[in-house]
Amino acid sequence: MASITSKPVLVTLRQLLSEIRKQSSTKKLAENQMVRYILDQYRKHQVTDQQLCKAIDEMHFKARSYYDYLHHSRRYKEINMEFKGKGERSVEDTARMVGFKLPHDPKP
Protein backbone atom coordinates (compact mmCIF):
# COMPACT_ATOMS: atom_id res chain seq x y z
CA MET A 1 0.00 0.00 0.00
CA ALA A 2 1.31 3.46 -0.87
CA SER A 3 1.53 6.17 1.72
CA ILE A 4 1.11 9.89 1.00
CA THR A 5 4.77 10.35 1.87
CA SER A 6 5.97 7.58 -0.44
CA LYS A 7 8.04 8.66 -3.40
CA PRO A 8 5.63 7.66 -6.24
CA VAL A 9 2.74 9.52 -4.64
CA LEU A 10 4.77 12.69 -4.11
CA VAL A 11 6.17 12.52 -7.64
CA THR A 12 2.65 12.26 -9.02
CA LEU A 13 1.54 15.23 -6.92
CA ARG A 14 4.47 17.34 -8.13
CA GLN A 15 3.83 16.39 -11.76
CA LEU A 16 0.14 17.17 -11.41
CA LEU A 17 0.83 20.59 -9.87
CA SER A 18 3.39 21.31 -12.60
CA GLU A 19 0.87 20.56 -15.37
CA ILE A 20 -1.76 22.71 -13.68
CA ARG A 21 0.77 25.54 -13.39
CA LYS A 22 1.57 25.29 -17.13
CA GLN A 23 -2.09 25.47 -18.12
CA SER A 24 -3.37 27.87 -15.47
CA SER A 25 -4.18 31.50 -16.09
CA THR A 26 -3.66 32.48 -12.44
CA LYS A 27 -0.15 33.34 -11.30
CA LYS A 28 -0.25 31.69 -7.87
CA LEU A 29 -1.16 28.05 -7.43
CA ALA A 30 -2.61 28.80 -3.98
CA GLU A 31 -5.37 30.83 -5.66
CA ASN A 32 -6.31 27.99 -8.00
CA GLN A 33 -9.45 26.19 -6.84
CA MET A 34 -8.43 22.95 -8.54
CA VAL A 35 -5.10 22.87 -6.68
CA ARG A 36 -6.81 23.44 -3.34
CA TYR A 37 -9.19 20.55 -4.04
CA ILE A 38 -6.35 18.20 -5.01
CA LEU A 39 -4.32 19.07 -1.91
CA ASP A 40 -7.40 18.59 0.29
CA GLN A 41 -7.90 15.14 -1.21
CA TYR A 42 -4.27 14.24 -0.60
CA ARG A 43 -4.59 15.36 3.03
CA LYS A 44 -7.89 13.54 3.46
CA HIS A 45 -6.38 10.22 2.33
CA GLN A 46 -3.26 10.39 4.50
CA VAL A 47 -2.33 7.37 6.56
CA THR A 48 -2.08 8.23 10.26
CA ASP A 49 -1.44 6.25 13.41
CA GLN A 50 -5.15 6.16 14.17
CA GLN A 51 -6.42 5.23 10.73
CA LEU A 52 -5.33 3.02 7.89
CA CYS A 53 -6.54 4.43 4.60
CA LYS A 54 -7.03 1.84 1.88
CA ALA A 55 -8.31 4.44 -0.57
CA ILE A 56 -4.82 5.89 -0.99
CA ASP A 57 -4.10 3.54 -3.91
CA GLU A 58 -7.31 4.58 -5.62
CA MET A 59 -6.54 8.26 -5.01
CA HIS A 60 -3.03 7.82 -6.43
CA PHE A 61 -4.46 6.08 -9.51
CA LYS A 62 -6.96 8.91 -10.09
CA ALA A 63 -4.26 11.55 -9.61
CA ARG A 64 -1.98 9.75 -12.06
CA SER A 65 -4.80 9.45 -14.59
CA TYR A 66 -5.63 13.13 -14.26
CA TYR A 67 -1.97 14.08 -14.71
CA ASP A 68 -1.77 11.91 -17.85
CA TYR A 69 -4.90 13.57 -19.22
CA LEU A 70 -3.58 17.10 -18.62
CA HIS A 71 -0.10 16.32 -19.92
CA HIS A 72 -1.20 14.60 -23.11
CA SER A 73 -3.91 17.11 -23.94
CA ARG A 74 -1.32 19.92 -23.65
CA ARG A 75 1.15 17.97 -25.84
CA TYR A 76 -1.62 17.32 -28.39
CA LYS A 77 -2.31 21.04 -28.66
CA GLU A 78 1.39 21.81 -29.09
CA ILE A 79 1.87 19.18 -31.80
CA ASN A 80 -1.35 20.16 -33.55
CA MET A 81 -0.29 23.80 -33.68
CA GLU A 82 3.15 22.88 -35.03
CA PHE A 83 2.06 20.47 -37.76
CA LYS A 84 -1.43 21.70 -38.57
CA GLY A 85 -2.05 21.87 -42.30
CA LYS A 86 -2.76 25.13 -44.00
CA GLY A 87 -5.53 23.72 -46.18
CA GLU A 88 -5.42 21.99 -49.53
CA ARG A 89 -2.73 22.89 -52.02
CA SER A 90 -3.21 23.06 -55.73
CA VAL A 91 -1.55 20.56 -58.07
CA GLU A 92 0.84 23.27 -59.26
CA ASP A 93 1.90 24.16 -55.70
CA THR A 94 2.45 20.51 -54.81
CA ALA A 95 4.51 19.90 -57.96
CA ARG A 96 6.68 22.94 -57.18
CA MET A 97 7.20 21.74 -53.58
CA VAL A 98 8.59 18.37 -54.66
CA GLY A 99 10.48 19.72 -57.67
CA PHE A 100 8.39 18.32 -60.51
CA LYS A 101 7.29 20.08 -63.68
CA LEU A 102 3.79 19.82 -65.06
CA PRO A 103 3.28 18.80 -68.70
CA HIS A 104 2.13 22.26 -69.71
CA ASP A 105 5.08 24.05 -68.01
CA PRO A 106 7.70 25.42 -70.43
CA LYS A 107 10.97 23.50 -70.54
CA PRO A 108 14.09 25.45 -69.56
Short mmCIF file of C-alpha atoms in Angstrom, two decimals, residues 17-91:
data_model
loop_
_atom_site.label_atom_id
_atom_site.label_comp_id
_atom_site.label_asym_id
_atom_site.label_seq_id
_atom_site.Cartn_x
_atom_site.Cartn_y
_atom_site.Cartn_z
CA LEU A 17 0.83 20.59 -9.87
CA SER A 18 3.39 21.31 -12.60
CA GLU A 19 0.87 20.56 -15.37
CA ILE A 20 -1.76 22.71 -13.68
CA ARG A 21 0.77 25.54 -13.39
CA LYS A 22 1.57 25.29 -17.13
CA GLN A 23 -2.09 25.47 -18.12
CA SER A 24 -3.37 27.87 -15.47
CA SER A 25 -4.18 31.50 -16.09
CA THR A 26 -3.66 32.48 -12.44
CA LYS A 27 -0.15 33.34 -11.30
CA LYS A 28 -0.25 31.69 -7.87
CA LEU A 29 -1.16 28.05 -7.43
CA ALA A 30 -2.61 28.80 -3.98
CA GLU A 31 -5.37 30.83 -5.66
CA ASN A 32 -6.31 27.99 -8.00
CA GLN A 33 -9.45 26.19 -6.84
CA MET A 34 -8.43 22.95 -8.54
CA VAL A 35 -5.10 22.87 -6.68
CA ARG A 36 -6.81 23.44 -3.34
CA TYR A 37 -9.19 20.55 -4.04
CA ILE A 38 -6.35 18.20 -5.01
CA LEU A 39 -4.32 19.07 -1.91
CA ASP A 40 -7.40 18.59 0.29
CA GLN A 41 -7.90 15.14 -1.21
CA TYR A 42 -4.27 14.24 -0.60
CA ARG A 43 -4.59 15.36 3.03
CA LYS A 44 -7.89 13.54 3.46
CA HIS A 45 -6.38 10.22 2.33
CA GLN A 46 -3.26 10.39 4.50
CA VAL A 47 -2.33 7.37 6.56
CA THR A 48 -2.08 8.23 10.26
CA ASP A 49 -1.44 6.25 13.41
CA GLN A 50 -5.15 6.16 14.17
CA GLN A 51 -6.42 5.23 10.73
CA LEU A 52 -5.33 3.02 7.89
CA CYS A 53 -6.54 4.43 4.60
CA LYS A 54 -7.03 1.84 1.88
CA ALA A 55 -8.31 4.44 -0.57
CA ILE A 56 -4.82 5.89 -0.99
CA ASP A 57 -4.10 3.54 -3.91
CA GLU A 58 -7.31 4.58 -5.62
CA MET A 59 -6.54 8.26 -5.01
CA HIS A 60 -3.03 7.82 -6.43
CA PHE A 61 -4.46 6.08 -9.51
CA LYS A 62 -6.96 8.91 -10.09
CA ALA A 63 -4.26 11.55 -9.61
CA ARG A 64 -1.98 9.75 -12.06
CA SER A 65 -4.80 9.45 -14.59
CA TYR A 66 -5.63 13.13 -14.26
CA TYR A 67 -1.97 14.08 -14.71
CA ASP A 68 -1.77 11.91 -17.85
CA TYR A 69 -4.90 13.57 -19.22
CA LEU A 70 -3.58 17.10 -18.62
CA HIS A 71 -0.10 16.32 -19.92
CA HIS A 72 -1.20 14.60 -23.11
CA SER A 73 -3.91 17.11 -23.94
CA ARG A 74 -1.32 19.92 -23.65
CA ARG A 75 1.15 17.97 -25.84
CA TYR A 76 -1.62 17.32 -28.39
CA LYS A 77 -2.31 21.04 -28.66
CA GLU A 78 1.39 21.81 -29.09
CA ILE A 79 1.87 19.18 -31.80
CA ASN A 80 -1.35 20.16 -33.55
CA MET A 81 -0.29 23.80 -33.68
CA GLU A 82 3.15 22.88 -35.03
CA PHE A 83 2.06 20.47 -37.76
CA LYS A 84 -1.43 21.70 -38.57
CA GLY A 85 -2.05 21.87 -42.30
CA LYS A 86 -2.76 25.13 -44.00
CA GLY A 87 -5.53 23.72 -46.18
CA GLU A 88 -5.42 21.99 -49.53
CA ARG A 89 -2.73 22.89 -52.02
CA SER A 90 -3.21 23.06 -55.73
CA VAL A 91 -1.55 20.56 -58.07
#
